[in-house]
Short mmCIF file of C-alpha atoms in Angstrom, two decimals:
data_model
loop_
_atom_site.label_atom_id
_atom_site.label_comp_id
_atom_site.label_asym_id
_atom_site.label_seq_id
_atom_site.Cartn_x
_atom_site.Cartn_y
_atom_site.Cartn_z
CA MET A 10 58.29 72.35 96.16
CA ASN A 11 59.37 74.02 99.46
CA GLN A 12 59.96 77.74 99.92
CA TYR A 13 63.69 77.50 99.25
CA GLU A 14 63.17 75.55 96.03
CA THR A 15 60.69 78.17 94.87
CA ILE A 16 63.12 81.01 95.57
CA PHE A 17 66.11 79.33 93.93
CA THR A 18 64.10 78.23 90.91
CA SER A 19 63.01 81.84 90.41
CA MET A 20 66.59 83.10 90.82
CA GLY A 21 67.90 80.44 88.47
CA GLN A 22 65.35 81.19 85.77
CA ALA A 23 66.07 84.91 86.00
CA ALA A 24 69.83 84.28 85.85
CA ARG A 25 69.38 82.08 82.80
CA ARG A 26 67.42 84.79 81.01
CA ALA A 27 70.03 87.37 81.99
CA SER A 28 72.87 85.19 80.69
CA VAL A 29 71.28 85.11 77.24
CA LYS A 30 71.26 88.90 77.13
CA LEU A 31 74.83 89.14 78.48
CA SER A 32 76.12 86.77 75.81
CA GLN A 33 74.99 89.28 73.16
CA LEU A 34 76.76 92.33 74.61
CA CYS A 35 79.76 93.77 72.80
CA GLU A 36 82.96 94.12 74.78
CA ASP A 37 82.92 97.93 74.70
CA ARG A 38 79.53 98.03 76.38
CA ILE A 39 80.63 95.50 78.98
CA ASN A 40 83.68 97.62 79.77
CA ASP A 41 81.58 100.78 80.04
CA VAL A 42 79.41 99.04 82.64
CA LEU A 43 82.47 97.85 84.57
CA HIS A 44 83.99 101.34 84.67
CA SER A 45 80.68 102.70 85.93
CA MET A 46 80.58 100.00 88.60
CA ALA A 47 84.09 100.92 89.76
CA ASP A 48 83.12 104.58 89.97
CA ALA A 49 79.90 103.79 91.81
CA LEU A 50 81.66 101.65 94.42
CA GLU A 51 84.00 104.54 95.24
CA GLN A 52 81.21 107.14 95.14
CA HIS A 53 79.10 105.10 97.56
CA ALA A 54 81.94 104.05 99.83
CA THR A 55 80.17 105.61 102.83
CA ILE A 56 77.18 103.29 102.35
CA ILE A 57 79.45 100.26 102.04
CA LEU A 58 81.48 101.20 105.11
CA LYS A 59 78.35 101.76 107.18
CA ALA A 60 77.11 98.29 106.27
CA ASN A 61 80.54 96.85 106.93
CA ALA A 62 80.64 98.44 110.38
CA GLN A 63 77.39 96.67 111.21
CA ASP A 64 78.83 93.34 110.06
CA LEU A 65 81.97 93.90 112.11
CA LYS A 66 79.89 94.69 115.19
CA ASN A 67 77.86 91.52 114.74
CA ALA A 68 81.00 89.43 114.16
CA GLN A 69 82.77 90.45 117.35
CA GLY A 70 83.40 87.39 119.46
CA MET A 71 82.06 85.10 116.75
CA VAL A 72 84.91 85.30 114.22
CA PRO A 73 88.65 84.86 114.99
CA LYS A 74 90.58 88.11 114.93
CA THR A 75 92.72 87.04 111.97
CA MET A 76 89.56 86.18 110.03
CA LEU A 77 88.11 89.59 110.81
CA ASP A 78 90.86 91.00 108.61
CA ARG A 79 89.12 89.43 105.61
CA LEU A 80 85.85 91.11 106.55
CA VAL A 81 87.14 94.62 107.23
CA LEU A 82 86.75 97.25 104.51
CA THR A 83 88.32 100.71 104.50
CA ASP A 84 88.33 103.57 102.01
CA GLU A 85 91.67 102.28 100.74
CA ARG A 86 90.42 98.72 100.34
CA ILE A 87 87.34 99.93 98.49
CA HIS A 88 89.62 101.94 96.21
CA GLN A 89 91.71 98.81 95.60
CA ILE A 90 88.57 96.82 94.82
CA ALA A 91 87.46 99.49 92.35
CA GLU A 92 90.90 99.49 90.73
CA GLY A 93 90.58 95.73 90.37
CA VAL A 94 87.32 96.24 88.48
CA ARG A 95 89.03 98.70 86.15
CA GLU A 96 91.84 96.23 85.56
CA VAL A 97 89.30 93.58 84.58
CA ALA A 98 87.76 96.06 82.15
CA ALA A 99 91.20 96.63 80.60
CA LEU A 100 91.70 92.92 79.94
CA THR A 101 90.78 91.42 76.58
CA SER A 102 87.66 89.34 76.75
CA PRO A 103 88.19 85.66 75.92
CA VAL A 104 84.62 85.30 74.63
CA GLY A 105 84.56 84.04 71.05
CA THR A 106 88.27 83.26 70.84
CA VAL A 107 88.96 80.66 68.15
CA LEU A 108 91.02 78.00 69.87
CA GLU A 109 91.37 75.69 66.91
CA THR A 110 90.33 75.48 63.24
CA ILE A 111 89.93 72.16 61.44
CA GLU A 112 89.51 71.86 57.66
CA ARG A 113 88.04 68.47 56.72
CA PRO A 114 88.51 66.73 53.34
CA ASN A 115 84.77 66.97 52.74
CA GLY A 116 84.93 70.76 52.89
CA LEU A 117 83.60 71.21 56.44
CA ARG A 118 85.31 73.94 58.43
CA ILE A 119 85.18 73.37 62.20
CA GLU A 120 86.04 76.09 64.68
CA LYS A 121 86.46 75.52 68.39
CA ARG A 122 85.43 78.78 70.10
CA THR A 123 85.30 79.88 73.73
CA VAL A 124 81.80 80.58 75.08
CA PRO A 125 80.47 81.56 78.53
CA PHE A 126 79.29 78.85 80.90
CA GLY A 127 75.98 80.71 81.25
CA VAL A 128 75.20 80.85 84.99
CA ILE A 129 77.86 80.48 87.67
CA GLY A 130 77.10 80.00 91.36
CA ILE A 131 79.64 81.20 93.93
CA ILE A 132 79.45 80.13 97.59
CA PHE A 133 81.93 81.91 99.82
CA GLU A 134 82.63 83.03 103.36
CA ALA A 135 83.28 86.44 104.95
CA ARG A 136 85.11 88.07 102.03
CA PRO A 137 83.27 91.16 100.68
CA ASN A 138 85.92 91.64 97.98
CA VAL A 139 84.89 88.27 96.53
CA THR A 140 81.42 89.71 95.94
CA VAL A 141 82.87 92.28 93.56
CA ASP A 142 85.58 90.08 92.03
CA ALA A 143 83.15 87.26 91.24
CA GLY A 144 80.46 89.56 89.94
CA VAL A 145 82.68 91.50 87.55
CA LEU A 146 84.69 88.51 86.29
CA CYS A 147 81.48 86.68 85.47
CA PHE A 148 79.97 89.78 83.88
CA LYS A 149 83.09 90.38 81.77
CA THR A 150 82.83 86.84 80.39
CA GLY A 151 79.11 87.01 79.65
CA ASN A 152 78.10 84.86 82.61
CA ALA A 153 75.30 85.62 85.03
CA THR A 154 76.18 84.86 88.63
CA ILE A 155 74.37 83.88 91.81
CA LEU A 156 76.35 84.72 94.95
CA ARG A 157 75.86 83.18 98.37
CA GLY A 158 78.16 84.86 100.89
CA GLY A 159 78.68 84.18 104.57
CA LYS A 160 76.26 85.69 107.06
CA GLU A 161 79.17 87.57 108.69
CA ALA A 162 79.41 89.81 105.59
CA TYR A 163 75.74 89.91 104.65
CA GLN A 164 75.09 93.64 105.18
CA THR A 165 78.26 94.57 103.28
CA ASN A 166 77.47 92.18 100.44
CA ARG A 167 73.92 93.47 100.17
CA ALA A 168 75.14 97.08 99.92
CA ILE A 169 77.71 96.16 97.26
CA ILE A 170 75.26 94.15 95.16
CA SER A 171 72.67 96.93 95.35
CA ILE A 172 75.21 99.41 93.98
CA MET A 173 76.24 97.06 91.17
CA GLN A 174 72.62 96.27 90.26
CA ASN A 175 71.78 99.98 90.11
CA VAL A 176 74.54 100.40 87.52
CA LEU A 177 73.14 97.48 85.52
CA ALA A 178 69.72 99.17 85.55
CA GLU A 179 71.27 102.42 84.29
CA TYR A 180 72.48 100.49 81.24
CA ASP A 181 69.09 98.79 80.76
CA LEU A 182 70.56 95.42 81.70
CA PRO A 183 68.83 92.85 83.92
CA LYS A 184 69.74 93.22 87.58
CA GLU A 185 69.56 89.42 87.75
CA SER A 186 72.90 89.35 85.94
CA ILE A 187 74.44 89.56 89.43
CA GLN A 188 72.28 88.22 92.27
CA LEU A 189 72.84 87.77 95.99
CA VAL A 190 71.14 85.02 97.94
CA ASP A 191 69.29 86.70 100.82
CA ILE A 192 68.63 83.46 102.70
CA LEU A 193 71.14 83.07 105.54
CA ASP A 194 69.81 79.73 106.76
CA ARG A 195 72.50 77.11 106.05
CA ALA A 196 69.75 74.60 105.34
CA ALA A 197 69.09 76.50 102.12
CA VAL A 198 72.53 75.82 100.67
CA PRO A 199 71.91 72.13 99.80
CA VAL A 200 68.75 73.24 97.98
CA LEU A 201 70.74 75.77 95.98
CA LEU A 202 73.20 73.01 95.09
CA GLN A 203 70.40 71.01 93.44
CA GLN A 204 69.64 73.70 90.81
CA ARG A 205 71.46 71.90 88.01
CA LYS A 206 68.82 72.92 85.48
CA TYR A 207 69.71 76.58 85.85
CA ILE A 208 73.26 76.79 87.26
CA ASP A 209 76.07 75.45 85.09
CA VAL A 210 78.89 75.36 87.62
CA ILE A 211 79.41 76.00 91.34
CA ILE A 212 82.63 77.49 92.73
CA PRO A 213 83.10 77.37 96.52
CA ARG A 214 85.55 79.76 98.17
CA GLY A 215 86.38 79.23 101.81
CA GLY A 216 87.72 76.76 104.31
CA ALA A 217 88.02 73.02 103.97
CA GLY A 218 84.65 72.43 105.65
CA LEU A 219 82.75 74.63 103.20
CA ILE A 220 84.44 73.11 100.17
CA LYS A 221 83.88 69.54 101.40
CA SER A 222 80.20 70.25 102.02
CA VAL A 223 79.70 71.73 98.56
CA VAL A 224 81.49 68.88 96.80
CA GLU A 225 79.51 66.24 98.69
CA ASN A 226 76.08 67.86 98.31
CA SER A 227 76.13 69.42 94.84
CA ARG A 228 74.37 68.00 91.79
CA ILE A 229 75.96 70.86 89.86
CA PRO A 230 79.55 70.43 88.57
CA VAL A 231 82.01 71.94 91.07
CA ILE A 232 85.35 73.66 90.56
CA GLU A 233 87.15 73.15 93.86
CA THR A 234 89.08 76.07 95.31
CA GLY A 235 90.89 74.16 98.01
CA SER A 236 92.17 75.13 101.39
CA GLY A 237 95.79 76.15 101.66
CA VAL A 238 98.15 74.09 103.79
CA CYS A 239 101.13 75.72 102.07
CA HIS A 240 104.75 74.70 102.68
CA THR A 241 108.10 76.45 102.38
CA TYR A 242 111.22 74.30 102.22
CA VAL A 243 114.57 75.91 103.10
CA ASP A 244 117.19 73.82 101.33
CA GLU A 245 120.77 73.25 102.48
CA PHE A 246 121.91 75.49 99.60
CA ALA A 247 119.56 78.35 100.47
CA ASP A 248 120.59 81.97 100.86
CA LEU A 249 119.56 82.16 104.52
CA SER A 250 119.10 85.92 104.55
CA MET A 251 116.71 85.63 101.60
CA ALA A 252 115.01 82.66 103.22
CA VAL A 253 114.26 84.63 106.40
CA GLN A 254 112.53 87.37 104.41
CA ILE A 255 110.49 84.92 102.32
CA VAL A 256 109.43 82.86 105.33
CA LEU A 257 108.52 86.00 107.29
CA ASN A 258 106.37 87.28 104.43
CA ALA A 259 104.72 83.93 103.74
CA LYS A 260 103.65 83.51 107.36
CA THR A 261 102.99 86.97 108.73
CA GLN A 262 102.08 89.34 105.89
CA ARG A 263 98.45 88.17 105.98
CA PRO A 264 98.07 84.84 107.79
CA SER A 265 94.30 84.59 107.36
CA VAL A 266 94.46 83.90 103.62
CA CYS A 267 94.82 80.58 101.84
CA ASN A 268 98.24 81.28 100.28
CA SER A 269 100.01 81.94 103.59
CA MET A 270 102.56 79.41 104.84
CA GLU A 271 101.42 76.85 107.40
CA THR A 272 104.44 74.53 107.47
CA LEU A 273 108.16 75.35 107.34
CA LEU A 274 110.57 72.56 106.38
CA VAL A 275 114.29 73.09 106.96
CA HIS A 276 117.22 70.95 105.83
CA ARG A 277 119.12 69.61 108.81
CA ALA A 278 122.42 71.01 107.49
CA VAL A 279 121.21 74.60 108.05
CA ALA A 280 118.59 74.12 110.77
CA LYS A 281 120.71 75.22 113.76
CA GLU A 282 121.72 78.41 111.98
CA PHE A 283 118.49 79.23 110.20
CA LEU A 284 115.74 78.48 112.73
CA PRO A 285 116.83 81.02 115.38
CA LEU A 286 117.08 83.67 112.64
CA ALA A 287 113.60 82.91 111.30
CA ILE A 288 111.90 82.78 114.69
CA ASP A 289 113.63 85.97 115.81
CA ALA A 290 112.26 87.70 112.69
CA MET A 291 108.74 86.53 113.60
CA LYS A 292 109.07 87.51 117.27
CA SER A 293 107.09 90.72 117.00
CA TYR A 294 104.14 88.80 115.51
CA ASP A 295 103.92 86.36 118.45
CA VAL A 296 103.99 83.39 116.10
CA THR A 297 103.40 80.06 117.85
CA VAL A 298 105.76 77.32 116.68
CA HIS A 299 104.42 73.77 116.49
CA GLY A 300 107.67 71.83 116.29
CA THR A 301 108.95 68.29 115.99
CA PRO A 302 111.24 67.16 118.87
CA ASP A 303 114.48 68.04 117.05
CA VAL A 304 113.08 71.49 116.25
CA LEU A 305 112.25 72.11 119.91
CA ASP A 306 115.86 71.26 120.78
CA ILE A 307 116.82 74.40 118.83
CA ILE A 308 113.97 76.88 119.36
CA ASN A 309 111.05 77.32 121.75
CA GLY A 310 107.62 76.09 120.81
CA ILE A 311 105.00 73.45 121.47
CA PRO A 312 105.05 69.87 120.18
CA VAL A 313 103.26 69.08 116.94
CA SER A 314 100.08 67.05 117.34
CA ASP A 315 98.60 64.33 115.17
CA THR A 316 96.67 66.97 113.23
CA SER A 317 99.25 69.76 112.99
CA PHE A 318 100.46 69.01 109.48
CA THR A 319 96.93 68.85 108.09
CA THR A 320 95.73 72.04 109.78
CA GLU A 321 95.16 75.30 107.95
CA TYR A 322 95.67 77.67 110.87
CA ASN A 323 94.87 80.96 109.12
CA ASP A 324 96.55 82.49 112.16
CA PHE A 325 99.98 83.25 113.64
CA ASP A 326 100.83 79.56 114.02
CA VAL A 327 103.39 77.59 112.03
CA ASN A 328 104.49 73.98 111.91
CA VAL A 329 108.26 73.50 111.77
CA CYS A 330 109.96 70.26 110.74
CA ILE A 331 113.58 69.34 110.01
CA VAL A 332 114.28 67.04 107.05
CA ASP A 333 117.45 65.20 106.06
CA SER A 334 117.17 65.55 102.29
CA LEU A 335 115.43 67.17 99.36
CA GLU A 336 113.67 63.86 98.74
CA GLU A 337 112.30 63.81 102.29
CA ALA A 338 111.00 67.36 101.89
CA ILE A 339 109.23 66.43 98.66
CA GLU A 340 107.75 63.31 100.25
CA HIS A 341 106.50 65.26 103.27
CA ILE A 342 104.89 67.97 101.16
CA ASN A 343 103.20 65.53 98.77
CA GLN A 344 101.81 63.67 101.78
CA TYR A 345 100.25 66.74 103.42
CA THR A 346 99.71 69.15 100.52
CA THR A 347 96.27 70.53 99.74
CA HIS A 348 97.63 71.09 96.20
CA HIS A 349 97.64 74.89 96.58
CA SER A 350 101.10 76.53 96.70
CA GLU A 351 104.51 75.20 97.72
CA CYS A 352 107.97 76.79 97.75
CA ILE A 353 111.64 75.83 97.71
CA ILE A 354 114.36 78.28 98.71
CA THR A 355 117.71 77.28 97.25
CA GLU A 356 120.54 78.60 95.13
CA ASN A 357 120.92 75.21 93.44
CA VAL A 358 118.82 75.39 90.26
CA GLU A 359 119.02 71.65 89.64
CA ARG A 360 117.53 70.88 93.05
CA ALA A 361 114.90 73.56 92.48
CA ALA A 362 113.95 71.91 89.18
CA VAL A 363 113.56 68.51 90.85
CA PHE A 364 111.37 70.01 93.56
CA MET A 365 109.20 71.99 91.15
CA ASN A 366 108.66 69.03 88.84
CA LEU A 367 107.79 66.51 91.56
CA ILE A 368 105.58 68.58 93.87
CA ASP A 369 101.87 68.02 93.16
CA CYS A 370 100.21 71.41 93.50
CA SER A 371 98.64 74.17 91.42
CA THR A 372 101.48 76.66 91.93
CA VAL A 373 105.11 75.97 92.84
CA TYR A 374 107.72 78.60 93.73
CA HIS A 375 111.49 78.92 93.65
CA ASN A 376 112.83 81.68 95.88
CA ALA A 377 109.56 83.59 96.25
CA SER A 378 106.76 83.81 98.80
CA THR A 379 103.64 81.69 98.33
CA ARG A 380 101.66 84.89 99.00
CA PHE A 381 101.88 85.65 95.27
CA THR A 382 99.32 82.96 94.37
CA ASP A 383 96.65 85.49 93.54
CA GLY A 384 94.79 86.53 90.41
CA PHE A 385 95.72 90.18 90.85
CA GLU A 386 99.43 89.35 91.32
CA PHE A 387 99.34 87.05 88.27
CA GLY A 388 97.98 89.88 86.11
CA PHE A 389 94.43 88.52 85.87
CA GLY A 390 92.91 91.72 87.30
CA ALA A 391 91.09 89.67 89.92
CA GLU A 392 90.29 86.03 90.54
CA ILE A 393 87.24 83.89 91.00
CA GLY A 394 89.24 81.57 93.26
CA ILE A 395 92.30 79.33 93.29
CA SER A 396 91.55 75.91 91.91
CA THR A 397 93.42 73.00 93.48
CA GLN A 398 91.94 70.37 91.19
CA LYS A 399 93.28 69.25 87.82
CA LEU A 400 90.25 69.28 85.53
CA HIS A 401 89.22 72.39 83.60
CA ALA A 402 91.10 74.96 85.69
CA ARG A 403 94.05 74.99 88.07
CA GLY A 404 95.63 77.75 90.15
CA PRO A 405 94.33 81.36 90.20
CA MET A 406 91.24 81.49 88.01
CA GLY A 407 90.79 84.57 85.89
CA LEU A 408 88.68 85.19 82.80
CA GLN A 409 89.84 82.13 80.86
CA ALA A 410 88.74 79.79 83.64
CA LEU A 411 85.15 81.06 83.36
CA MET A 412 84.81 79.89 79.79
CA SER A 413 83.68 76.68 78.18
CA TYR A 414 83.85 76.05 74.45
CA LYS A 415 81.74 74.72 71.64
CA TYR A 416 82.32 73.70 68.04
CA PHE A 417 81.04 75.84 65.17
CA VAL A 418 80.75 73.75 62.00
CA PHE A 419 80.40 75.46 58.62
CA GLY A 420 79.33 73.55 55.53
CA SER A 421 77.99 73.97 52.02
CA GLY A 422 75.41 71.23 51.87
CA GLN A 423 77.45 68.26 53.08
CA VAL A 424 75.59 65.14 54.24
CA ARG A 425 77.09 62.05 55.80
CA SER A 426 77.11 58.88 53.72
#
């Protein structure tokens, strides 16, 4: 057993023991802990910001500017994170919910009840808010969690976890309920992904490369939170004024996140009128247009490449393509989608219904920005990630997505003949 295996075995065993204790906590006690965590994060904001400043200094020149936005914390962002914790506390716990009751002719009563997974591993990149979101969502659902964040946010994550673990200690709860992997060597990650005996599920959050690596190397079941090559289709029956505002928001409001728009499709019937309006609205953001030849006949930009439509820019870049029909738009999106979030802008409800039914993704929009694909915006308090797969969970994953179930069978002496 090498040094990494020894460390992860110890962490896994401790997490497993902690999960047993968490599964016995009443909801009121869990909520008390969460409120205390929210208060502690705000009270120790100076410590968090000092650690974050060190991370930002180390990341200069190593992380794209748009990605730095994910790393930066401020007093306001810490307050928002704390409010998210309080919102999670206000939600009803799904633990123990009876999903189904079956009464058998032999007198057996069978109940299908939700139960925690046990131990959840989260592997993510430079997103300190994920540290808190993941920790509290798992804690609320009676799951212990092992967090492995990106090295760019290590100092911030360490400060946050220390604060949360101190609160756990105040309530006489095991600090191993929420653990942070201190090993920054990437060679350790495949070892972590072999800990099937102790970790019940792995959830990766990050770019396509991270997710692909986790899926290919994990012996632990994985819930994929895919990359976001999100599309917006402006139909020939669109309200163009509305479309400009939606497109502007989807691309520029926060381009570094997975629910921002990467490709804009426009029906040929409105392209000459709409494209100049949209690009003019984006002018102050210096958005680079990657356009097909007919697009570049209308607006300035650079030609699309062979990889443009599969690229998640996470930056002020956008692919623009003109289509001749609703059917062509649907075909294009289903060819290049990462199954995250897609949008149609149209005043024709029948065409919207066709689009929404035929597009293969976790979240589909009619006349609204894809930026709303978010656990907080969906009323989940926070999210553990946005699943782009079809098994177990899909779309923004809140409390319900962190539950499994088991059958409770009640008898009075029945035996099988």
